[in-house]
Coordinates of C-alpha atoms and ligand atoms in Angstrom, one line a residue:
X185 CA -6.3 131.9 -18.0
X186 CA -6.7 130.5 -21.5
X187 CA -8.4 132.7 -24.2
X188 CA -9.7 131.5 -27.5
X189 CA -9.5 134.3 -30.1
X190 CA -11.7 133.9 -33.2
X191 CA -13.0 136.3 -35.9
X192 CA -14.8 136.4 -39.2
X193 CA -12.3 138.4 -41.2
X194 CA -9.8 135.6 -41.4
X195 CA -6.6 134.4 -39.6
X196 CA -4.5 137.0 -41.5
X197 CA -6.6 140.0 -40.5
X198 CA -4.8 142.8 -38.6
X199 CA -7.8 142.9 -36.2
X200 CA -7.3 139.4 -34.8
X201 CA -3.6 139.9 -34.5
X202 CA -4.2 143.1 -32.4
X203 CA -6.7 141.2 -30.2
X204 CA -4.4 138.2 -29.8
X205 CA -1.5 140.3 -28.9
X206 CA -3.5 142.2 -26.3
X207 CA -4.7 138.9 -24.8
X208 CA -1.2 137.5 -24.7
X209 CA -0.4 140.2 -22.1
X210 CA -3.1 139.1 -19.7
X211 CA -3.5 135.4 -20.4
X212 CA -1.3 132.3 -19.8
X213 CA -2.4 130.8 -23.2
X214 CA -3.9 132.4 -26.3
X215 CA -5.4 130.1 -29.0
X216 CA -6.2 131.9 -32.2
X217 CA -8.6 129.9 -34.4
X218 CA -10.0 131.8 -37.4
X219 CA -11.3 131.2 -40.9
X220 CA -8.7 130.8 -43.7
X221 CA -10.5 133.3 -45.8
X222 CA -12.9 136.2 -44.9
X223 CA -16.3 135.0 -43.7
X224 CA -17.9 138.3 -42.8
X225 CA -21.7 138.2 -42.7
X226 CA -21.7 134.4 -42.5
X227 CA -23.8 134.6 -39.3
X228 CA -23.9 131.6 -37.0
X229 CA -23.5 128.9 -39.7
X230 CA -22.0 125.6 -38.8
X231 CA -20.5 123.4 -41.5
X232 CA -22.1 119.9 -41.4
X233 CA -22.0 118.8 -45.0
X234 CA -18.3 118.7 -45.7
X235 CA -15.2 118.0 -43.7
X236 CA -13.1 120.7 -42.1
X237 CA -9.3 121.1 -41.8
X238 CA -7.7 122.5 -38.6
X239 CA -4.3 123.7 -39.7
X240 CA -1.5 125.1 -37.5
X241 CA -0.4 128.4 -39.0
X242 CA 2.8 130.4 -38.5
X243 CA 1.9 134.1 -38.4
X244 CA 5.3 135.4 -37.3
X245 CA 6.2 137.9 -34.5
X246 CA 3.8 136.5 -32.0
X247 CA 4.7 135.8 -28.3
X248 CA 5.4 132.2 -27.3
X249 CA 2.1 131.9 -25.5
X250 CA 0.1 132.4 -28.7
X251 CA -0.7 129.6 -31.1
X252 CA -2.7 130.0 -34.3
X253 CA -4.9 127.6 -36.4
X254 CA -6.9 128.3 -39.6
X255 CA -10.1 126.5 -40.5
X256 CA -11.7 126.2 -43.9
X257 CA -15.1 127.0 -42.4
X258 CA -17.1 129.5 -40.6
X259 CA -16.4 131.6 -37.4
X260 CA -18.7 129.3 -35.4
X261 CA -16.8 126.3 -36.8
X262 CA -13.6 127.8 -35.5
X263 CA -14.9 128.1 -31.9
X264 CA -16.2 124.5 -32.0
X265 CA -13.0 123.1 -33.3
X266 CA -10.8 125.3 -31.1
X267 CA -12.6 124.2 -28.0
X268 CA -12.7 120.5 -29.1
X269 CA -9.0 120.3 -30.0
X270 CA -7.6 121.6 -26.7
X271 CA -8.5 122.2 -23.1
X272 CA -11.7 124.3 -22.8
X273 CA -10.9 128.0 -22.9
X274 CA -11.9 130.2 -20.0
X275 CA -13.0 133.0 -22.3
X276 CA -13.8 133.4 -26.0
X277 CA -13.1 136.7 -27.7
X278 CA -13.9 137.5 -31.3
X279 CA -12.6 140.3 -33.5
X280 CA -11.4 142.9 -33.7
X281 CA -13.8 143.1 -36.6
X282 CA -13.0 145.6 -39.4
X283 CA -16.4 147.3 -39.3
X284 CA -19.0 147.9 -36.6
X285 CA -21.6 145.4 -35.6
X286 CA -24.6 147.4 -34.5
X287 CA -28.4 146.9 -34.4
X288 CA -29.5 144.1 -36.7
X289 CA -25.9 143.6 -37.8
X290 CA -25.6 141.2 -34.9
X291 CA -27.9 138.7 -36.7
X292 CA -25.6 138.6 -39.8
X293 CA -22.2 139.0 -38.1
X294 CA -19.8 136.2 -38.0
X295 CA -17.8 138.1 -35.4
X296 CA -20.8 138.1 -33.0
X297 CA -21.7 134.6 -33.9
X298 CA -18.3 133.3 -32.8
X299 CA -19.0 134.8 -29.4
X300 CA -22.5 133.3 -29.5
X301 CA -21.1 129.9 -30.1
X302 CA -18.8 130.3 -27.1
X303 CA -21.8 131.4 -25.1
X304 CA -23.8 128.3 -26.1
X305 CA -20.8 126.2 -24.8
X306 CA -21.1 128.0 -21.4
X307 CA -17.9 130.0 -22.0
X308 CA -18.1 133.8 -21.2
X309 CA -17.7 135.4 -24.6
X310 CA -17.1 138.9 -26.0
X311 CA -17.2 140.3 -29.5
X312 CA -15.1 143.4 -30.5
X313 CA -15.7 145.5 -33.6
X314 CA -14.2 148.7 -34.9
X315 CA -15.9 151.1 -37.2
X316 CA -13.9 151.7 -40.3
X317 CA -13.6 155.1 -41.9
X318 CA -11.2 157.2 -44.0
X319 CA -8.7 157.3 -41.2
X320 CA -6.0 154.6 -40.8
X321 CA -7.3 151.6 -38.7
X322 CA -6.2 152.0 -35.1
X323 CA -7.0 148.9 -33.0
X324 CA -5.2 150.3 -29.9
X325 CA -8.2 151.7 -28.1
X326 CA -10.2 148.5 -28.5
X327 CA -7.2 146.3 -27.6
X328 CA -6.5 148.3 -24.5
X329 CA -10.1 148.1 -23.4
X330 CA -10.1 144.3 -24.1
X331 CA -7.1 144.0 -21.7
X332 CA -9.2 145.7 -18.9
X333 CA -12.5 143.9 -19.7
X334 CA -11.5 140.3 -20.3
X335 CA -10.0 139.6 -16.8
X336 CA -13.2 140.9 -15.3
X337 CA -15.3 138.7 -17.5
X338 CA -13.1 135.7 -16.7
X339 CA -13.3 136.3 -13.0
X340 CA -17.0 137.3 -12.7
X341 CA -18.5 135.3 -15.6
X342 CA -21.5 136.5 -17.4
X343 CA -25.2 135.8 -16.9
X344 CA -26.4 132.5 -18.5
X345 CA -26.9 132.7 -22.3
X346 CA -25.5 136.2 -22.4
X347 CA -22.6 137.7 -24.4
X348 CA -21.1 141.1 -24.7
X349 CA -21.0 143.1 -27.9
X350 CA -18.4 145.8 -27.9
X351 CA -18.0 148.4 -30.6
X352 CA -15.4 151.2 -31.0
X353 CA -15.7 154.3 -33.2
X354 CA -13.2 155.7 -35.6
X355 CA -10.4 157.2 -33.6
X356 CA -10.1 157.8 -29.9
X357 CA -13.4 157.2 -28.2
X358 CA -14.8 160.0 -26.0
X359 CA -15.8 157.5 -23.4
X360 CA -17.3 154.0 -23.2
X361 CA -21.0 153.9 -22.8
X362 CA -23.5 151.1 -22.1
X363 CA -25.9 150.9 -25.0
X364 CA -28.9 148.9 -26.2
X365 CA -29.1 147.1 -29.5
X366 CA -30.6 149.6 -32.0
X367 CA -32.9 149.0 -35.0
X368 CA -30.1 150.0 -37.4
X369 CA -30.3 147.7 -40.4
X370 CA -29.1 147.7 -44.1
X371 CA -31.4 148.9 -46.8
X372 CA -30.7 146.1 -49.2
X373 CA -30.2 146.9 -52.8
X374 CA -29.6 144.2 -55.5
X375 CA -27.5 145.0 -58.5
X376 CA -28.0 142.7 -61.5
X377 CA -25.2 142.3 -64.0
X378 CA -24.3 140.0 -66.8
X379 CA -21.3 137.7 -67.0
X380 CA -19.2 137.2 -70.3
X381 CA -21.5 134.4 -71.2
X382 CA -24.6 136.5 -71.0
X383 CA -25.8 134.9 -67.7
X384 CA -27.1 137.1 -65.0
X385 CA -25.4 137.5 -61.7
X386 CA -26.3 139.6 -58.6
X387 CA -24.6 141.6 -55.9
X388 CA -26.5 142.1 -52.7
X389 CA -25.3 145.5 -51.3
X390 CA -26.9 148.0 -49.0
X391 CA -26.7 151.3 -47.3
X392 CA -27.0 151.7 -43.5
X393 CA -30.3 152.9 -42.2
X394 CA -28.6 154.1 -39.0
X395 CA -30.5 154.9 -35.8
X396 CA -30.9 157.9 -33.5
X397 CA -32.6 155.9 -30.7
X398 CA -31.3 157.2 -27.3
X399 CA -28.9 154.9 -25.5
X400 CA -28.5 152.8 -28.7
X401 CA -25.3 151.2 -30.0
X402 CA -25.6 153.0 -33.3
X403 CA -26.0 156.5 -31.8
X404 CA -23.1 155.9 -29.4
X405 CA -20.6 154.9 -32.1
X406 CA -21.8 157.6 -34.5
X407 CA -21.2 160.2 -31.9
X408 CA -17.6 158.9 -31.2
X409 CA -18.3 156.8 -28.2
X410 CA -17.3 153.2 -27.7
X411 CA -20.2 151.1 -26.5
X412 CA -20.9 147.8 -24.8
X413 CA -24.2 145.9 -25.2
X414 CA -25.2 142.7 -23.4
X415 CA -27.0 140.3 -25.8
X416 CA -29.2 137.4 -24.8
X417 CA -29.5 134.2 -26.7
X418 CA -33.0 133.6 -25.4
X419 CA -34.9 135.3 -28.2
X420 CA -38.3 134.5 -26.8
X421 CA -40.6 137.5 -26.8
X422 CA -42.0 137.1 -23.3
X423 CA -44.9 139.6 -23.4
X424 CA -46.1 138.2 -26.7
X425 CA -45.7 134.7 -25.4
X426 CA -48.2 135.5 -22.7
X427 CA -50.8 136.6 -25.3
X428 CA -50.0 134.1 -28.1
X429 CA -52.6 131.6 -26.9
X430 CA -55.3 134.2 -27.6
X431 CA -53.7 135.1 -30.9
X432 CA -53.6 131.6 -32.4
X433 CA -56.9 129.7 -32.1
X434 CA -56.6 126.3 -30.4
X435 CA -53.1 126.8 -29.0
X436 CA -52.8 125.9 -25.3
X437 CA -50.7 127.7 -22.8
Ligands
MN275 MN1 -15.8 140.8 -40.6

């Protein structure tokens, strides 16, 4: 089995190292391909207007079945180039992200987008994220679960156009639950400041809205559970599709 490991935090993140090390125990070959600098919240962007470099990178203290490359592009670029520059991987994994990816986060997340890119290539793909808090980061629970999950995903595959989004809480999870994508979002706030030349600049920040929807990803992680959510790339709203011909005059079914 060959596993491509990507992320959005960058090739030097401790999260991708933890995931690659875990994969090295269960895979014949592990190919790490990640951005050279952090690309969190870059979503599913692909770089098409400037060239990209794909640079072999020595990270040190990695098993002999792990190789690493950095890309001066996005997480999705990393998956595209990783799959192009070598034999097609059997599985794409992304993470372990420093910070959870819950609710609408999945639409901004570069971590999830790397798994989406793998999915569009027909490769079973899984995103892993870890909620960060005051405690020291502990990737061990997510890494151990990845070692159990990925062989199953490789063997059984996933439904067409479907990826798995896995989130771990701070500390040891009480259990691992199935969960649905919640409506958790970020209440955007924009902070305007002035640079030394008197020109305005802006920070987009936000606070999490959270969600207490039952069976949801946000509730699970907030209550100390890990959770796993199947996401579908077909974003067609089927019930509205059926009534859209009535909604828009002149549109034919
Ligand atoms: Mn990130």
